[in-house]
GROMACS .gro file of C-alpha atoms in nm:
model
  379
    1UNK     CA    1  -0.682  -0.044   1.538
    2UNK     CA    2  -0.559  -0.220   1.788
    3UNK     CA    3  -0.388  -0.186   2.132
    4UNK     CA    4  -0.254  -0.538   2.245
    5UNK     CA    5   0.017  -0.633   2.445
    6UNK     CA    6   0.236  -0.982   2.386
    7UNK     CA    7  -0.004  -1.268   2.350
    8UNK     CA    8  -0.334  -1.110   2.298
    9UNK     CA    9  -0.508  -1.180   2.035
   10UNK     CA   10  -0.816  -0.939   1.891
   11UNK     CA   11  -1.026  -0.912   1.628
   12UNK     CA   12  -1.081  -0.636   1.317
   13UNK     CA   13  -1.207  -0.503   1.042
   14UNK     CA   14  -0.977  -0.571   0.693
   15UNK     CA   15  -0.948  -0.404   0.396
   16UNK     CA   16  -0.877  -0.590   0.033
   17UNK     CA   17  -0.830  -0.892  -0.097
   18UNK     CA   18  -0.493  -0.865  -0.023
   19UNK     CA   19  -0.528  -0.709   0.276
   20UNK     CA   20  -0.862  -0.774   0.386
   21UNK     CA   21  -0.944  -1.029   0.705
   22UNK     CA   22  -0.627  -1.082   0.766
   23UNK     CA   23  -0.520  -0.913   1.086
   24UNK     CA   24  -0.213  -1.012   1.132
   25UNK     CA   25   0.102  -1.131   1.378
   26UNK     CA   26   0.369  -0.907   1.465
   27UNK     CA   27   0.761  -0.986   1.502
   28UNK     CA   28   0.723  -1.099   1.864
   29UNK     CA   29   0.430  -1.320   1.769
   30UNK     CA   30   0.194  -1.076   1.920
   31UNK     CA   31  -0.180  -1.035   1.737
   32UNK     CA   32  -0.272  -0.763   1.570
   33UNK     CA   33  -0.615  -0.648   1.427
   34UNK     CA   34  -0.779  -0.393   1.292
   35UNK     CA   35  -0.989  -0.331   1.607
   36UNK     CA   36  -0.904  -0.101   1.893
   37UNK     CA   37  -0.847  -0.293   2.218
   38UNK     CA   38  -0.840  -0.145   2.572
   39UNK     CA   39  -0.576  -0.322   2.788
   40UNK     CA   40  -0.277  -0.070   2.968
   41UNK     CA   41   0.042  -0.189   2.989
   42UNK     CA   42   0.253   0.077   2.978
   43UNK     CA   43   0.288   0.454   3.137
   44UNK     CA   44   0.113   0.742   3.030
   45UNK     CA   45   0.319   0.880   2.809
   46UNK     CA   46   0.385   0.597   2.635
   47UNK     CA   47   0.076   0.547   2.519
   48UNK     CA   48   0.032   0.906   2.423
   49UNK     CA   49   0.335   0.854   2.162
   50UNK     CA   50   0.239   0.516   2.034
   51UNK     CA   51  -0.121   0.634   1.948
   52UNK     CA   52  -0.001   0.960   1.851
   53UNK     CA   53   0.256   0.854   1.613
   54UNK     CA   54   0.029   0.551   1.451
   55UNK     CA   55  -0.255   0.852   1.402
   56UNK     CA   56   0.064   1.092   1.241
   57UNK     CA   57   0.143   0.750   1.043
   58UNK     CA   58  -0.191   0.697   0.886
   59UNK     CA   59  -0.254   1.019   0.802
   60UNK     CA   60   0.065   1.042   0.557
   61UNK     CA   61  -0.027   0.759   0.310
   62UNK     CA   62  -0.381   0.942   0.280
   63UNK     CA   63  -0.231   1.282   0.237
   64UNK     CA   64  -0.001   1.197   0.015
   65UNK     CA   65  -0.158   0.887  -0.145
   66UNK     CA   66  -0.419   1.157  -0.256
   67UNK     CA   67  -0.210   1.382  -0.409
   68UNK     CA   68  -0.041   1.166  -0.629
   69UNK     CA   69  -0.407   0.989  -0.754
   70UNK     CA   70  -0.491   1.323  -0.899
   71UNK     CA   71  -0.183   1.238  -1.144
   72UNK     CA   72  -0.080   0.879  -1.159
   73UNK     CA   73  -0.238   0.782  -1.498
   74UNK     CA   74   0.038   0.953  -1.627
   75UNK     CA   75   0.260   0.691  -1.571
   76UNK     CA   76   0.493   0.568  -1.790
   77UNK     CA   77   0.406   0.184  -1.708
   78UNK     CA   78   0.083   0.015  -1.706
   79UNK     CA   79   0.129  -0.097  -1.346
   80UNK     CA   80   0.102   0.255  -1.232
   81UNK     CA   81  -0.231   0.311  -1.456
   82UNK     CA   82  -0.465   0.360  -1.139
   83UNK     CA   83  -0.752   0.036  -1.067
   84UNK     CA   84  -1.098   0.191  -1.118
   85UNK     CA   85  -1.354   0.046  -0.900
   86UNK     CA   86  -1.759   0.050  -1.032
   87UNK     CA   87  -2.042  -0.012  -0.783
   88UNK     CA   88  -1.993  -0.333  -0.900
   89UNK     CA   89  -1.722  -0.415  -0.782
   90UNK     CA   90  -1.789  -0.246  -0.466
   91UNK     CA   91  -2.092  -0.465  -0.441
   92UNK     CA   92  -1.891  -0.772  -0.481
   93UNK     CA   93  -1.616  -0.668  -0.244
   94UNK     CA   94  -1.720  -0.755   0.136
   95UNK     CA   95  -1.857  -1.094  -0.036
   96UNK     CA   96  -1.550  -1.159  -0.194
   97UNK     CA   97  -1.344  -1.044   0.181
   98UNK     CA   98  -1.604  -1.263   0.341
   99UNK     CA   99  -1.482  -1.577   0.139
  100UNK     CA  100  -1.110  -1.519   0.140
  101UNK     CA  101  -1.120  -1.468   0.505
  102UNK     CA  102  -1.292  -1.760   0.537
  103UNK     CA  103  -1.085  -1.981   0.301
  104UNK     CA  104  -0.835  -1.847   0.483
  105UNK     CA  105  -0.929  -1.998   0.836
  106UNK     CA  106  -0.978  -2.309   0.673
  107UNK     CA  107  -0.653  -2.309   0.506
  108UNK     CA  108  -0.485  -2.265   0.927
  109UNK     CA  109  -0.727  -2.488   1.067
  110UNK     CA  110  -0.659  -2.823   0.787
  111UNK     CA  111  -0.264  -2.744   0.699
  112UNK     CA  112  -0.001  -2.638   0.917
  113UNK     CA  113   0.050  -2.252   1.030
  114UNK     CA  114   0.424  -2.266   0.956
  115UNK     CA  115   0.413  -2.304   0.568
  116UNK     CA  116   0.163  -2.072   0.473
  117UNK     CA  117   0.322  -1.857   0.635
  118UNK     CA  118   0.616  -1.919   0.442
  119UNK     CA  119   0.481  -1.867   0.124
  120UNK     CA  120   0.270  -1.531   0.282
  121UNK     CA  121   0.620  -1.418   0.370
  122UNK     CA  122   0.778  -1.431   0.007
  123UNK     CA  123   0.448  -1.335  -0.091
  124UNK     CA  124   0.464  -0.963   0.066
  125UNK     CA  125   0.811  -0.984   0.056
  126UNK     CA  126   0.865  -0.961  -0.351
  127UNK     CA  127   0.481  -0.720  -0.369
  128UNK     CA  128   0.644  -0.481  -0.032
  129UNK     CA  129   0.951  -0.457  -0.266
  130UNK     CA  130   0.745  -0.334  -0.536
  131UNK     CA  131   0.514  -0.094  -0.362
  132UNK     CA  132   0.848   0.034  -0.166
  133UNK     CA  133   1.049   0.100  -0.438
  134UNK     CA  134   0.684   0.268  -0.601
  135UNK     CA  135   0.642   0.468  -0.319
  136UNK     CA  136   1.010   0.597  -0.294
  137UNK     CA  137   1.052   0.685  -0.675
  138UNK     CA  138   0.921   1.065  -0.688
  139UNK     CA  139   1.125   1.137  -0.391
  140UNK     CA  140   1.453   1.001  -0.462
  141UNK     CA  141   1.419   1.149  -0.831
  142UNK     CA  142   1.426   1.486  -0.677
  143UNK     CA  143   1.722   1.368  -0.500
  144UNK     CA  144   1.976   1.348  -0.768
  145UNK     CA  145   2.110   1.613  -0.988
  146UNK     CA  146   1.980   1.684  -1.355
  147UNK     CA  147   2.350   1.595  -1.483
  148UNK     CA  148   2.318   1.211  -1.301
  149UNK     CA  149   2.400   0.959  -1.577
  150UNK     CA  150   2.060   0.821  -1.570
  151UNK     CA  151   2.060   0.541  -1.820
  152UNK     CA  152   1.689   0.439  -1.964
  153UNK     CA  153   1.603   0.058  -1.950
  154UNK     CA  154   1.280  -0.131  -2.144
  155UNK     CA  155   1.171  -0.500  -2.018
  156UNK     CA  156   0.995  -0.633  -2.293
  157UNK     CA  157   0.850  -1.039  -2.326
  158UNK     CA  158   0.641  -1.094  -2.594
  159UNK     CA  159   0.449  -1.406  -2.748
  160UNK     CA  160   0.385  -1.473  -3.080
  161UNK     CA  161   0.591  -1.332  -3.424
  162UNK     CA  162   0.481  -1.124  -3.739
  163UNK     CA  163   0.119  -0.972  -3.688
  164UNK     CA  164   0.038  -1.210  -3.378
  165UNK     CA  165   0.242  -1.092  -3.152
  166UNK     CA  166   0.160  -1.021  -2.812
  167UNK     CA  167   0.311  -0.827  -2.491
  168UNK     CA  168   0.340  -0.986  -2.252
  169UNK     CA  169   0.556  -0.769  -1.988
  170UNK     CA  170   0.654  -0.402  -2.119
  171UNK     CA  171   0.838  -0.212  -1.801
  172UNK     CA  172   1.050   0.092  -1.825
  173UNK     CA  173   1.261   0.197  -1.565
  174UNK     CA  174   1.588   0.404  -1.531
  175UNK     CA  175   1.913   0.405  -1.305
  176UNK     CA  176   1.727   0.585  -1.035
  177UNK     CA  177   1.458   0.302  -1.039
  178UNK     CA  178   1.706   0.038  -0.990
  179UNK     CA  179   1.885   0.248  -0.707
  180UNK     CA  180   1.507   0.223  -0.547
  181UNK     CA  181   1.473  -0.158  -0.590
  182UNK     CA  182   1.806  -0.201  -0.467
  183UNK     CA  183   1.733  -0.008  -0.171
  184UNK     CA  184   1.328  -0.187  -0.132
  185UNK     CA  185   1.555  -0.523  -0.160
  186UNK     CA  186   1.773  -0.414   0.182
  187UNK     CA  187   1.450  -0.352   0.359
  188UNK     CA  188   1.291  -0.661   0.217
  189UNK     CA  189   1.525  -0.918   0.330
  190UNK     CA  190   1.554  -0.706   0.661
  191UNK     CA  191   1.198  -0.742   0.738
  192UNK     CA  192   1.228  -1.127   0.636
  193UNK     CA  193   1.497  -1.204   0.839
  194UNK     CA  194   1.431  -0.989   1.148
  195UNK     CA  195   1.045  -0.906   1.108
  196UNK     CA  196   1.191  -0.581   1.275
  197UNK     CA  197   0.891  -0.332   1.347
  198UNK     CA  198   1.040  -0.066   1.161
  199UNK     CA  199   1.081  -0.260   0.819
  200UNK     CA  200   0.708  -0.367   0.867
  201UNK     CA  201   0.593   0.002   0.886
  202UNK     CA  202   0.822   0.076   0.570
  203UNK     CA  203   0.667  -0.200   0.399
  204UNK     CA  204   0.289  -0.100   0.557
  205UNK     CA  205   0.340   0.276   0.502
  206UNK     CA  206   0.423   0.201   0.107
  207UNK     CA  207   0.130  -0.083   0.123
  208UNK     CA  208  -0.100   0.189   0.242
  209UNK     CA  209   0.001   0.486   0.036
  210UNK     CA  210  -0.031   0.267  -0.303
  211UNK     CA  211  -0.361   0.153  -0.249
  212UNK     CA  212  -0.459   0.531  -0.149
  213UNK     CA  213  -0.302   0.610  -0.480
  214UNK     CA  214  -0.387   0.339  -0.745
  215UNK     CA  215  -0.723   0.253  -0.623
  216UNK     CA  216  -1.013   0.496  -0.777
  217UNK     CA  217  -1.370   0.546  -0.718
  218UNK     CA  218  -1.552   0.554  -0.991
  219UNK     CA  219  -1.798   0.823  -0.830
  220UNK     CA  220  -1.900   0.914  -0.475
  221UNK     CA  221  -2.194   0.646  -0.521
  222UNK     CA  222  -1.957   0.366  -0.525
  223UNK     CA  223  -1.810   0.493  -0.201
  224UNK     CA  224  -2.075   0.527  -0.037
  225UNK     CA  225  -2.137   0.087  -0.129
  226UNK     CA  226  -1.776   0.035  -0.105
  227UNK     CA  227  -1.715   0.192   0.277
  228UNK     CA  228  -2.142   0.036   0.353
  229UNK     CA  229  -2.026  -0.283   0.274
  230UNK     CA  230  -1.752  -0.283   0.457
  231UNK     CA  231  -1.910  -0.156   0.767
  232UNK     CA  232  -2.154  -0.452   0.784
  233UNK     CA  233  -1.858  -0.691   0.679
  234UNK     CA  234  -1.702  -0.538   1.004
  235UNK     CA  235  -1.903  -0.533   1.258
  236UNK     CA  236  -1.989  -0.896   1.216
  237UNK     CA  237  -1.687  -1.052   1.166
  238UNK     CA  238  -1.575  -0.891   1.450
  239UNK     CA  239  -1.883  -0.955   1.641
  240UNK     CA  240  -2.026  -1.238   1.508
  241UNK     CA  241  -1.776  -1.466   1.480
  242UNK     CA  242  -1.473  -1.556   1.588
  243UNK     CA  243  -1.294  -1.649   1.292
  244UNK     CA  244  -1.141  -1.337   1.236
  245UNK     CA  245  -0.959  -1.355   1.572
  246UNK     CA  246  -0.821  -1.742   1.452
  247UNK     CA  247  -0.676  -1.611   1.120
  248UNK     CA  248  -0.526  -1.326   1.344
  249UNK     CA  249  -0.372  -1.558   1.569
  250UNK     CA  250  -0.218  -1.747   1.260
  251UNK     CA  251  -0.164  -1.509   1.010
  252UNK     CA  252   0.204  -1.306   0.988
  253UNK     CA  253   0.234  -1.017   0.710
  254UNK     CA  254   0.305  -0.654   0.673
  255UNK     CA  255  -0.045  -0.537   0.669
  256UNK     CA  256  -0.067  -0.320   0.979
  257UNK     CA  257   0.141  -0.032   1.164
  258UNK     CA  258   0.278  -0.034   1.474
  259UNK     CA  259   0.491   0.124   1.779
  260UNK     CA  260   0.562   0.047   2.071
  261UNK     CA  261   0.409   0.148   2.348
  262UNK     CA  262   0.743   0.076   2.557
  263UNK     CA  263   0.986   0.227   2.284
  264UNK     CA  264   1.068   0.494   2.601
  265UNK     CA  265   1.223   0.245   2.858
  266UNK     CA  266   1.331   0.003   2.605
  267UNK     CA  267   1.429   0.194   2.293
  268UNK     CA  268   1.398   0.022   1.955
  269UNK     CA  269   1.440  -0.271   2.136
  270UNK     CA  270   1.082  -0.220   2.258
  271UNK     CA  271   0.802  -0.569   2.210
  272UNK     CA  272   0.472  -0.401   2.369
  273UNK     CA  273   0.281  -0.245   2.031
  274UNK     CA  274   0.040  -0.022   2.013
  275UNK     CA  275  -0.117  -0.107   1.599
  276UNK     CA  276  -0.321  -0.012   1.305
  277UNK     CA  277  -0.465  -0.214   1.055
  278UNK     CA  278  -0.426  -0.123   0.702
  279UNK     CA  279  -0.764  -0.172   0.594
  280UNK     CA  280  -0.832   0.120   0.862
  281UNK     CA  281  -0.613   0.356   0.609
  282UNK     CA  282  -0.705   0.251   0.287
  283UNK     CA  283  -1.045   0.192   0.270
  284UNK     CA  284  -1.134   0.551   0.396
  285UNK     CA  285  -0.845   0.711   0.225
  286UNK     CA  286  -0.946   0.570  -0.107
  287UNK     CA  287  -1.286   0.790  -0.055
  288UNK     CA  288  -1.117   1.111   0.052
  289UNK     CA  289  -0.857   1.064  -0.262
  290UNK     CA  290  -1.172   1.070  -0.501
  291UNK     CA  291  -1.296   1.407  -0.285
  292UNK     CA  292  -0.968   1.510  -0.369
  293UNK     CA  293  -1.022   1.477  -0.748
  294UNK     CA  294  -1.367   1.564  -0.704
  295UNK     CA  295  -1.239   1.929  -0.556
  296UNK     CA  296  -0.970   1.914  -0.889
  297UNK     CA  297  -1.280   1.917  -1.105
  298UNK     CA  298  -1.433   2.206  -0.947
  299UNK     CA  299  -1.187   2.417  -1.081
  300UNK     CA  300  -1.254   2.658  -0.779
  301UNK     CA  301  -0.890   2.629  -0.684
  302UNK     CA  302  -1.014   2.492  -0.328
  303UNK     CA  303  -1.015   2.212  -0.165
  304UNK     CA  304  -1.273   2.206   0.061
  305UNK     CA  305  -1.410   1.851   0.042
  306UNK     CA  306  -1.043   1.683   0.095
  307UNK     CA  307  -0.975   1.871   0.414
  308UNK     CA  308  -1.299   1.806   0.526
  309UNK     CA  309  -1.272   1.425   0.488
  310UNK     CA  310  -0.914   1.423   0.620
  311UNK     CA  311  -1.032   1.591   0.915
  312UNK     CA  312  -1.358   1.378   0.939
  313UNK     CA  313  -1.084   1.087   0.948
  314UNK     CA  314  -0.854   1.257   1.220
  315UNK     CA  315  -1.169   1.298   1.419
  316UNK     CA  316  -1.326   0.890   1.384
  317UNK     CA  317  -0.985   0.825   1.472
  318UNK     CA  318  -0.949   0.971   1.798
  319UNK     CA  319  -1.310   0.848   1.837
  320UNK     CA  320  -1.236   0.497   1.806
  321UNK     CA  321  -0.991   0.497   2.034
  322UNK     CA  322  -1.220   0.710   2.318
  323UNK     CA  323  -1.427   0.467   2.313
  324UNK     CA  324  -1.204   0.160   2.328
  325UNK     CA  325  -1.083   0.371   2.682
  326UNK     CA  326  -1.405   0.445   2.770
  327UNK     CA  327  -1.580   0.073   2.773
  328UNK     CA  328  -1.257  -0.133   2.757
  329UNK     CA  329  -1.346  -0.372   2.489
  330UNK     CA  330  -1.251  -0.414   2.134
  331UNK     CA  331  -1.363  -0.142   1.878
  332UNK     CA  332  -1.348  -0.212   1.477
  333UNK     CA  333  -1.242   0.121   1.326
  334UNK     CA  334  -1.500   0.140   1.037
  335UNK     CA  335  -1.795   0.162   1.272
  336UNK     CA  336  -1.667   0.518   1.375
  337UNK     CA  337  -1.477   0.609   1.069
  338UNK     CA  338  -1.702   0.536   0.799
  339UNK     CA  339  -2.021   0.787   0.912
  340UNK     CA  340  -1.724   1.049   1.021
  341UNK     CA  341  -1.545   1.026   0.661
  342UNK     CA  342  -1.901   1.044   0.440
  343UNK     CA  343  -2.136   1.228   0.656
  344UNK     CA  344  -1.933   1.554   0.721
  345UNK     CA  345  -1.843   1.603   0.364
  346UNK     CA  346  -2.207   1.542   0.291
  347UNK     CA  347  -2.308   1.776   0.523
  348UNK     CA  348  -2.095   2.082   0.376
  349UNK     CA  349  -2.190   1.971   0.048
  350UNK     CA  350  -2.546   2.048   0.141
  351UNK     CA  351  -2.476   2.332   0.313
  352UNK     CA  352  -2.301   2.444   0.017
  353UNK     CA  353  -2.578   2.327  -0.255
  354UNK     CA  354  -2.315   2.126  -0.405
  355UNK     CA  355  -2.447   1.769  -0.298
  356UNK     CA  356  -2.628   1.684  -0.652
  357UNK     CA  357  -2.301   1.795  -0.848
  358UNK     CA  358  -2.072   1.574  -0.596
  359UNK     CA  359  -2.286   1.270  -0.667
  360UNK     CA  360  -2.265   1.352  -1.040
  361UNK     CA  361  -1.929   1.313  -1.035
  362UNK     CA  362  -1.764   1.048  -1.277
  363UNK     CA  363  -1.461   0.926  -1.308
  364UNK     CA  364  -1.374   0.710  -1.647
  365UNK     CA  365  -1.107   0.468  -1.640
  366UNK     CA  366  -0.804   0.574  -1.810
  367UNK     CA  367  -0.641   0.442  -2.120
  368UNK     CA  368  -0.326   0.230  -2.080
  369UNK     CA  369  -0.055   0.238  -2.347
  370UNK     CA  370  -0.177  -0.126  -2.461
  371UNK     CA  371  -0.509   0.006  -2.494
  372UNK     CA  372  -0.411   0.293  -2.717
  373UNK     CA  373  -0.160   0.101  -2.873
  374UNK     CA  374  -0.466  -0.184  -3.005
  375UNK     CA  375  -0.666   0.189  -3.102
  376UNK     CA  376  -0.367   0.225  -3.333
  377UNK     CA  377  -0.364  -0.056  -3.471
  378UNK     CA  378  -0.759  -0.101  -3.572
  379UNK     CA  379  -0.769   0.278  -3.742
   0.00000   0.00000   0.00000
């Protein structure tokens, strides 16, 4: 998370592939990362709301982003069939964030900043449309009447003929999807013609809430790699190096939060941002999402192990940014975030003599329509 004011540049901690390293550039051209930065700007109480409302901000994609894992392999579509991750993978990830980051400084430093950043910009413009419109759909459903004329569609390419043939693409959607892309569009080509701060947090809120959502832990093991990784990944990228800080300099996308810290005397007018990095949302709300499911599977009609971990998160939070006060240089999230958001959980577990039967805990990859389909078929 990061504090910054016009022109600074600092580094931070990252998140995915398609999020990961890449701490990025807001509308005014200032830096963002994913590390906390101590440098005061603005009054008091500014500062108070900017932090406040980026901590109320990241706490909503987790909260909800949670909920809605517990029951998005019901999808209709095989795009919202959740992405299981195995240790694995989780092994593989900070190596694989290492060498995109990487790539990624040595794509700024050979070609020229203004081009990739082109293509970045369609890039998260067309996925923010997606994810926006994803995010949006439950809520707007509610919105309409059960009488509203809503017409069913089916996008369907396919290769081959006879026996060989192949899907391709198979989408379903309905009038009340199209009203969302229609209204994901307005925000998309608001964001790309403005990079307004409020179409960025649209487009970061939906970023953050999908991943929350459609990324699963296979079991608490692979968190506990997963988040381990990441830590080390962290601290020396931000530490050891200073490419992170170049491909912050360079990069502009819609992969943090912010508000300004000036938003009081200026309005929405206001260029001095407070921000949070998306990788400082997703990575630890992916783990309290499977303590979430975890809690489901307990059948104990509790749910013990989410709050705890969404309060472990609250609390790494504010500790992050104490410390950034307290010795006035940069602080990457994960170092306080990832012991609050697995050792507290732990800890009740083993007060509770639950802490075998939480690392027990399996999740198994869902079956997509294709997948059942092909089933079909061979019986």
């Amino acid at each position: 998370m990061a504090e910054v004011d016009q022109g600074s540049a600092f580094p931070g901690e990252a998140a995915s592939p398609a999020i990961d390293s890449l701490n990025a550039t807001d509308s005014n051209g200032t830096d963002s990362t994913n590390a906390t930065v101590a440098k005061f700007v603005s009054t008091p109480e500014g500062t108070a709301l900017a932090y406040g409302s980026l901590v109320l901000m990241a706490l909503l994609p987790i909260f909800f982003g949670a909920l809605r894992s517990v029951n998005c392999a019901k999808g209709k579509n095989s795009s919202d069939m959740p992405e299981t991750i195995t240790s694995r993978d989780a092994a593989r990830f900070p190596i694989i964030a290492s060498c995109t980051l990487f790539g990624l400084y040595l794509f700024f430093k050979i070609f020229s900043e203004e081009y990739i950043n082109m293509l970045l910009s369609m890039y998260f413009f067309v996925l923010g449309i997606l994810a926006l419109s994803h995010t949006i759909s439950p809520f707007v459903n509610r919105l309409f009447p059960e009488n509203f004329p809503n017409k069913q569609y089916q996008l369907l390419f396919t290769q081959g003929s006879g026996e060989n043939k192949e899907e391709i693409v198979n989408y379903e959607f309905d009038t009340k999807d199209l009203l969302c892309l229609c209204f994901s569009s307005v925000v998309g080509v608001w964001y790309i013609l403005k990079k307004h701060w409020i179409a960025n947090n649209l487009f970061g809120l939906a970023f953050a809430l999908n991943g929350v959502e459609l990324l699963h832990l296979n079991n608490v093991s692979t968190g506990c790699i997963l988040l381990g990784g990441l830590f080390v990944y962290d601290v020396f990228w931000v530490f050891g190096t200073n490419v992170m800080v170049t491909v912050a300099k360079s990069f502009e996308a819609p992969i943090k939060l912010v508000f300004p810290q000036d938003i009081l005397e200026k309005g929405l007018a206001a260029n001095n941002f407070a921000m949070l990095g998306l990788g400082d949302i997703v990575i630890p709300g992916i783990f309290i999402a499977l303590l979430l499911r975890f809690d489901v599977s307990l059948n104990k009609n509790s749910r013990t192990y989410f709050y705890t971990g969404f309060l472990a998160y609250i609390f790494g939070l504010g500790l992050t940014i104490f410390v950034m006060h307290t010795f006035k240089h940069a602080q990457p999230a994960l170092l306080y975030l990832v012991p609050a958001c697995t050792g507290l959980p732990f800890f009740v577990a083993l007060v509770k003599g639950e802490l075998t039967e939480m690392f027990r805990y399996e999740e198994t990859p869902p079956e997509s329509k294709e997948d059942k389909e092909t089933e079909k078929k061979e019986n």
